[in-house]
Amino acid sequence: MTVPLLAVTGLCTHFHTRAGVVKAVDGVSFTLEPGQVLGLVGESGSGKTVTGFSLLGLVEPPGRIVAGSVRLRGQELVGLPTPALRAVRGRQIAMVFQDPMMTLNPVLTVGRQMGLALRAHERVSRAAARARCVEALTRVGIPDAGARLDAYPHQFSGGMRQRVAIATALLHRPAIIVADEPTTALDVSIQAQILHEMRALTRDSGTAMVWISHDLATVSSVADRLLVMYAGRLVEEGPTAQVLRTPRHPYSRGLLDSLPAAATPGDDLRQIPGSTPSLLALPPGCPFAPRCARTSDRCATPPPWVVDGDRAHRCHHPLETPP
């Protein structure tokens, strides 16, 4: 049996606070294959970013992984000693954050920062490191890359800073890139360019990607498979086109209906009623039940994870046909 590139099984990441235990990620499981782009979508607070951070062991106290497994090419990452985990980060699995200024030091040139990231894992000369950095910047579409290495982050636009962050993630040609809403703060034209370039990179290099976003329209243009997340749990999974065309979970349907493109001109925009429940006080059974129009007495019990071919959902009353 072939071992998947990344296998996440029963991942649980909890935050122990004075008010109680926040189950930010509660039993998440999925696999990722080389060259595949996996979209992870949901409202703010659904646990998407914490899931991404958990894959790289970046969750800080009071949060910690309390259960589950994250295996990269069969190697267990959960519980791995810090030095061994640092050897994996960046080199085998890298992350692109939503705000590039979180990862770019304003007092160091771009070339200096990229060189430090490269030499953290490889022993290369300064000339070789600079050549690698120029190559990475060129791949993400930054013109005159050699000269731009000597510029500081504030001398780049927001879109260019994000390209620098992506180029830094690509330096070691990692097997996986975790992209945490990397285009949210960018205008539409720059978003389209970066989406096109990231898709081309995965196609040409075989790098797999976990694309985290609340924007279904963005994810639909880049992801092969879609994971829909709500209140720390996966509620639906399947090929992107199928999930968007015939969602099984009412929450997935609600996300699609709330898109502006789905509204009739002149009518009010649709929205999912209510708000995401507090993870400190989730309702019994299905956490989406208080906001769902299909709720029944059965929803007071936790719905099972139902697998149907290459689709899966967690709902007592799934949608069977498109509206």
Short mmCIF file of C-alpha atoms in Angstrom, two decimals:
data_model
loop_
_atom_site.label_atom_id
_atom_site.label_comp_id
_atom_site.label_asym_id
_atom_site.label_seq_id
_atom_site.Cartn_x
_atom_site.Cartn_y
_atom_site.Cartn_z
CA MET A 1 0.00 0.00 0.00
CA THR A 2 1.39 3.41 -0.99
CA VAL A 3 2.10 5.77 1.91
CA PRO A 4 0.52 9.22 1.31
CA LEU A 5 2.71 12.29 1.33
CA LEU A 6 0.83 13.64 4.34
CA ALA A 7 -1.58 11.68 6.52
CA VAL A 8 -3.48 13.51 9.28
CA THR A 9 -5.51 11.25 11.57
CA GLY A 10 -7.78 12.32 14.45
CA LEU A 11 -5.94 15.60 14.99
CA CYS A 12 -7.08 17.43 18.14
CA THR A 13 -5.61 20.79 19.14
CA HIS A 14 -7.01 22.32 22.32
CA PHE A 15 -6.41 25.61 24.14
CA HIS A 16 -6.57 25.33 27.92
CA THR A 17 -7.85 28.68 29.22
CA ARG A 18 -9.21 29.93 32.52
CA ALA A 19 -12.71 29.82 31.04
CA GLY A 20 -12.32 26.22 29.95
CA VAL A 21 -10.97 24.06 27.14
CA VAL A 22 -11.32 25.44 23.61
CA LYS A 23 -11.41 22.55 21.13
CA ALA A 24 -10.11 24.53 18.16
CA VAL A 25 -9.40 21.37 16.14
CA ASP A 26 -11.46 18.35 17.06
CA GLY A 27 -10.72 15.06 15.29
CA VAL A 28 -9.61 16.28 11.86
CA SER A 29 -8.40 13.63 9.37
CA PHE A 30 -7.29 13.88 5.74
CA THR A 31 -4.54 12.83 3.34
CA LEU A 32 -2.50 14.78 0.80
CA GLU A 33 -0.74 13.42 -2.28
CA PRO A 34 2.21 14.92 -4.25
CA GLY A 35 1.12 17.77 -6.52
CA GLN A 36 -2.36 17.91 -4.97
CA VAL A 37 -3.93 21.16 -3.77
CA LEU A 38 -6.27 20.69 -0.83
CA GLY A 39 -8.62 23.56 0.00
CA LEU A 40 -9.64 24.09 3.63
CA VAL A 41 -12.60 26.48 3.94
CA GLY A 42 -14.95 27.78 6.61
CA GLU A 43 -15.96 30.89 8.51
CA SER A 44 -13.56 32.76 10.79
CA GLY A 45 -13.10 30.78 13.98
CA SER A 46 -13.79 27.42 12.37
CA GLY A 47 -10.27 26.12 13.15
CA LYS A 48 -8.65 26.40 9.71
CA THR A 49 -5.55 28.35 10.72
CA VAL A 50 -4.99 26.30 13.88
CA THR A 51 -5.11 23.17 11.73
CA GLY A 52 -2.42 24.63 9.47
CA PHE A 53 -0.26 25.64 12.42
CA SER A 54 -0.68 22.18 13.95
CA LEU A 55 0.76 20.53 10.84
CA LEU A 56 4.06 22.37 11.41
CA GLY A 57 4.00 22.22 15.21
CA LEU A 58 3.61 26.01 15.45
CA VAL A 59 0.81 26.06 18.04
CA GLU A 60 1.94 28.03 21.09
CA PRO A 61 0.75 27.72 24.71
CA PRO A 62 -1.90 27.58 26.01
CA GLY A 63 -2.63 25.57 22.88
CA ARG A 64 -1.25 22.11 22.27
CA ILE A 65 -1.94 18.99 20.24
CA VAL A 66 -3.65 16.59 22.65
CA ALA A 67 -4.39 13.70 20.29
CA GLY A 68 -3.99 12.48 16.76
CA SER A 69 -1.24 11.94 14.24
CA VAL A 70 0.50 13.98 11.52
CA ARG A 71 2.70 11.80 9.33
CA LEU A 72 4.92 13.21 6.61
CA ARG A 73 6.01 10.37 4.29
CA GLY A 74 5.34 8.02 7.20
CA GLN A 75 7.35 10.05 9.74
CA GLU A 76 5.36 11.09 12.80
CA LEU A 77 5.61 14.85 13.44
CA VAL A 78 3.46 15.04 16.58
CA GLY A 79 5.74 14.80 19.60
CA LEU A 80 8.89 15.14 17.50
CA PRO A 81 11.71 16.85 19.47
CA THR A 82 12.10 20.55 18.65
CA PRO A 83 15.49 20.24 16.84
CA ALA A 84 14.12 17.46 14.63
CA LEU A 85 10.94 19.43 13.95
CA ARG A 86 12.96 22.51 12.95
CA ALA A 87 14.81 20.37 10.43
CA VAL A 88 11.45 19.49 8.84
CA ARG A 89 10.00 23.00 8.81
CA GLY A 90 10.97 24.99 5.77
CA ARG A 91 12.87 22.14 4.17
CA GLN A 92 10.08 19.55 3.78
CA ILE A 93 6.96 21.48 4.74
CA ALA A 94 6.77 25.28 4.55
CA MET A 95 4.16 27.89 5.39
CA VAL A 96 3.01 31.10 3.73
CA PHE A 97 1.24 33.36 6.21
CA GLN A 98 -1.68 35.67 5.52
CA ASP A 99 0.34 38.80 6.31
CA PRO A 100 3.83 38.69 4.76
CA MET A 101 5.06 41.28 7.27
CA MET A 102 4.69 38.55 9.93
CA THR A 103 7.63 36.77 8.33
CA LEU A 104 9.65 39.65 6.84
CA ASN A 105 12.02 41.60 9.09
CA PRO A 106 11.73 45.33 8.24
CA VAL A 107 15.38 46.07 9.07
CA LEU A 108 16.92 43.34 6.87
CA THR A 109 17.07 43.28 3.09
CA VAL A 110 15.04 40.65 1.31
CA GLY A 111 18.23 38.96 0.11
CA ARG A 112 19.62 38.79 3.64
CA GLN A 113 16.45 37.21 4.99
CA MET A 114 16.12 34.68 2.20
CA GLY A 115 19.80 33.78 2.54
CA LEU A 116 19.39 33.13 6.26
CA ALA A 117 16.39 30.90 5.58
CA LEU A 118 18.36 28.96 2.98
CA ARG A 119 21.49 28.49 5.07
CA ALA A 120 19.42 27.35 8.06
CA HIS A 121 19.05 23.99 6.31
CA GLU A 122 21.85 23.85 3.73
CA ARG A 123 25.56 24.64 3.69
CA VAL A 124 25.97 26.80 0.60
CA SER A 125 28.27 29.65 -0.33
CA ARG A 126 26.98 33.23 -0.37
CA ALA A 127 27.18 33.29 -4.17
CA ALA A 128 25.23 30.04 -4.49
CA ALA A 129 22.66 31.22 -1.95
CA ARG A 130 22.16 34.48 -3.84
CA ALA A 131 21.71 32.59 -7.11
CA ARG A 132 19.06 30.36 -5.49
CA CYS A 133 17.25 33.42 -4.12
CA VAL A 134 17.25 35.11 -7.52
CA GLU A 135 15.84 31.94 -9.07
CA ALA A 136 13.07 31.73 -6.45
CA LEU A 137 12.07 35.39 -6.88
CA THR A 138 12.03 35.00 -10.64
CA ARG A 139 9.74 31.96 -10.37
CA VAL A 140 7.10 34.00 -8.53
CA GLY A 141 7.19 36.78 -11.10
CA ILE A 142 9.33 39.49 -9.47
CA PRO A 143 11.12 41.46 -12.22
CA ASP A 144 14.83 42.34 -11.92
CA ALA A 145 15.14 39.83 -9.09
CA GLY A 146 18.89 40.33 -8.62
CA ALA A 147 18.50 44.01 -7.83
CA ARG A 148 15.41 43.51 -5.69
CA LEU A 149 17.34 41.26 -3.32
CA ASP A 150 19.01 44.40 -1.95
CA ALA A 151 15.69 46.13 -1.24
CA TYR A 152 13.89 46.24 2.11
CA PRO A 153 10.34 44.93 2.66
CA HIS A 154 8.84 48.44 2.87
CA GLN A 155 10.08 49.08 -0.68
CA PHE A 156 7.76 46.37 -2.02
CA SER A 157 4.01 46.57 -2.57
CA GLY A 158 1.71 44.23 -0.63
CA GLY A 159 1.48 41.86 -3.59
CA MET A 160 5.24 41.83 -4.07
CA ARG A 161 5.84 41.17 -0.36
CA GLN A 162 3.54 38.18 -0.58
CA ARG A 163 5.50 36.95 -3.61
CA VAL A 164 8.69 37.26 -1.55
CA ALA A 165 7.11 35.16 1.22
CA ILE A 166 6.11 32.52 -1.33
CA ALA A 167 9.59 32.58 -2.88
CA THR A 168 11.13 32.06 0.57
CA ALA A 169 8.85 29.06 1.12
CA LEU A 170 10.01 27.64 -2.22
CA LEU A 171 13.75 27.96 -1.52
CA HIS A 172 14.16 24.38 -0.36
CA ARG A 173 11.68 22.98 -2.87
CA PRO A 174 9.51 21.59 -0.03
CA ALA A 175 7.16 18.70 -0.57
CA ILE A 176 4.25 20.66 0.99
CA ILE A 177 3.33 24.33 1.30
CA VAL A 178 0.66 25.39 3.79
CA ALA A 179 -0.81 28.68 2.54
CA ASP A 180 -2.88 30.49 5.17
CA GLU A 181 -5.16 32.89 3.26
CA PRO A 182 -2.16 34.29 1.34
CA THR A 183 -4.22 36.49 -1.00
CA THR A 184 -6.84 37.90 1.40
CA ALA A 185 -5.20 41.33 1.78
CA LEU A 186 -4.48 41.75 -1.94
CA ASP A 187 -6.56 43.37 -4.67
CA VAL A 188 -8.39 41.17 -7.15
CA SER A 189 -5.90 41.48 -10.03
CA ILE A 190 -2.92 40.57 -7.81
CA GLN A 191 -4.92 37.70 -6.32
CA ALA A 192 -5.51 36.27 -9.77
CA GLN A 193 -1.81 36.51 -10.67
CA ILE A 194 -0.65 34.78 -7.48
CA LEU A 195 -3.29 32.05 -7.82
CA HIS A 196 -2.16 31.38 -11.37
CA GLU A 197 1.50 31.28 -10.35
CA MET A 198 0.90 28.99 -7.36
CA ARG A 199 -1.10 26.60 -9.49
CA ALA A 200 1.68 26.55 -12.10
CA LEU A 201 4.28 25.89 -9.39
CA THR A 202 2.42 22.87 -8.05
CA ARG A 203 1.97 21.55 -11.58
CA ASP A 204 5.61 22.03 -12.59
CA SER A 205 7.37 21.04 -9.36
CA GLY A 206 4.99 18.45 -7.86
CA THR A 207 4.77 20.43 -4.62
CA ALA A 208 1.54 19.72 -2.73
CA MET A 209 -0.38 22.51 -1.05
CA VAL A 210 -2.93 23.06 1.70
CA TRP A 211 -4.77 26.27 0.78
CA ILE A 212 -6.61 27.78 3.77
CA SER A 213 -9.29 30.35 3.00
CA HIS A 214 -12.77 31.60 3.82
CA ASP A 215 -13.24 32.57 0.16
CA LEU A 216 -14.87 29.77 -1.82
CA ALA A 217 -14.42 31.64 -5.09
CA THR A 218 -10.65 31.76 -4.58
CA VAL A 219 -10.38 28.14 -3.49
CA SER A 220 -12.44 26.92 -6.44
CA SER A 221 -9.78 28.17 -8.86
CA VAL A 222 -6.83 26.44 -7.21
CA ALA A 223 -7.92 23.37 -5.16
CA ASP A 224 -8.37 19.78 -6.38
CA ARG A 225 -10.21 18.67 -3.24
CA LEU A 226 -12.19 20.65 -0.70
CA LEU A 227 -12.50 20.26 3.05
CA VAL A 228 -15.29 22.26 4.71
CA MET A 229 -14.70 23.00 8.39
CA TYR A 230 -17.09 24.19 11.08
CA ALA A 231 -16.53 24.64 14.83
CA GLY A 232 -13.26 22.70 14.75
CA ARG A 233 -14.63 19.71 12.82
CA LEU A 234 -14.75 18.65 9.20
CA VAL A 235 -18.33 18.59 7.92
CA GLU A 236 -17.75 17.78 4.25
CA GLU A 237 -15.01 16.58 1.90
CA GLY A 238 -14.81 15.83 -1.80
CA PRO A 239 -13.54 16.92 -5.21
CA THR A 240 -13.84 20.69 -5.42
CA ALA A 241 -16.13 20.79 -8.46
CA GLN A 242 -18.52 18.24 -6.94
CA VAL A 243 -18.71 19.92 -3.53
CA LEU A 244 -19.42 23.29 -5.13
CA ARG A 245 -21.97 21.88 -7.57
CA THR A 246 -23.80 19.50 -5.22
CA PRO A 247 -22.93 20.19 -1.56
CA ARG A 248 -24.12 17.56 0.90
CA HIS A 249 -23.92 19.57 4.12
CA PRO A 250 -26.33 22.48 4.75
CA TYR A 251 -23.39 24.57 5.98
CA SER A 252 -21.59 24.13 2.65
CA ARG A 253 -24.79 25.15 0.89
CA GLY A 254 -25.02 28.22 3.12
CA LEU A 255 -21.47 29.28 2.30
CA LEU A 256 -22.23 29.01 -1.43
CA ASP A 257 -25.53 30.90 -1.14
CA SER A 258 -23.82 33.75 0.71
CA LEU A 259 -21.50 34.50 -2.21
CA PRO A 260 -22.41 37.82 -3.89
CA ALA A 261 -22.33 36.13 -7.29
CA ALA A 262 -25.20 33.86 -6.20
CA ALA A 263 -27.53 36.79 -5.47
CA THR A 264 -30.04 38.30 -7.90
CA PRO A 265 -29.21 41.95 -8.66
CA GLY A 266 -31.35 44.19 -6.48
CA ASP A 267 -32.08 41.52 -3.86
CA ASP A 268 -30.57 41.32 -0.41
CA LEU A 269 -27.53 39.10 -0.04
CA ARG A 270 -28.22 35.76 1.60
CA GLN A 271 -26.53 34.84 4.83
CA ILE A 272 -26.33 31.93 7.22
CA PRO A 273 -28.54 32.85 10.20
CA GLY A 274 -26.95 33.26 13.59
CA SER A 275 -23.23 33.07 14.27
CA THR A 276 -20.56 30.47 14.92
CA PRO A 277 -21.05 29.07 18.45
CA SER A 278 -18.44 29.56 21.12
CA LEU A 279 -16.03 26.65 21.18
CA LEU A 280 -16.29 26.80 24.97
CA ALA A 281 -20.01 25.99 24.87
CA LEU A 282 -20.86 23.96 21.78
CA PRO A 283 -24.45 22.71 21.55
CA PRO A 284 -24.97 18.98 22.05
CA GLY A 285 -24.93 16.85 18.95
CA CYS A 286 -24.42 18.75 15.70
CA PRO A 287 -22.81 22.17 16.34
CA PHE A 288 -24.51 23.61 13.24
CA ALA A 289 -28.01 22.62 14.36
CA PRO A 290 -28.98 26.02 15.89
CA ARG A 291 -28.36 27.69 12.48
CA CYS A 292 -29.72 24.94 10.24
CA ALA A 293 -33.16 24.88 8.57
CA ARG A 294 -33.11 21.05 8.39
CA THR A 295 -32.73 20.45 12.13
CA SER A 296 -34.68 17.62 13.77
CA ASP A 297 -34.56 15.75 17.07
CA ARG A 298 -31.84 13.51 15.62
CA CYS A 299 -29.48 16.49 15.51
CA ALA A 300 -29.21 16.38 19.31
CA THR A 301 -26.86 13.42 18.77
CA PRO A 302 -23.47 13.75 17.04
CA PRO A 303 -23.80 12.97 13.32
CA PRO A 304 -21.50 10.25 11.95
CA TRP A 305 -18.82 10.80 9.30
CA VAL A 306 -20.40 9.15 6.25
CA VAL A 307 -18.09 8.17 3.37
CA ASP A 308 -19.66 7.74 -0.07
CA GLY A 309 -17.02 7.02 -2.72
CA ASP A 310 -14.72 10.04 -2.92
CA ARG A 311 -17.24 12.20 -1.03
CA ALA A 312 -17.86 12.39 2.71
CA HIS A 313 -20.07 14.44 5.02
CA ARG A 314 -21.15 14.73 8.65
CA CYS A 315 -24.90 15.36 8.74
CA HIS A 316 -28.11 13.55 9.76
CA HIS A 317 -30.05 15.26 6.94
CA PRO A 318 -27.66 15.68 3.98
CA LEU A 319 -28.69 17.45 0.82
CA GLU A 320 -29.22 14.82 -1.87
CA THR A 321 -29.85 16.96 -4.95
CA PRO A 322 -28.77 20.43 -6.06
CA PRO A 323 -31.31 23.20 -5.30
#
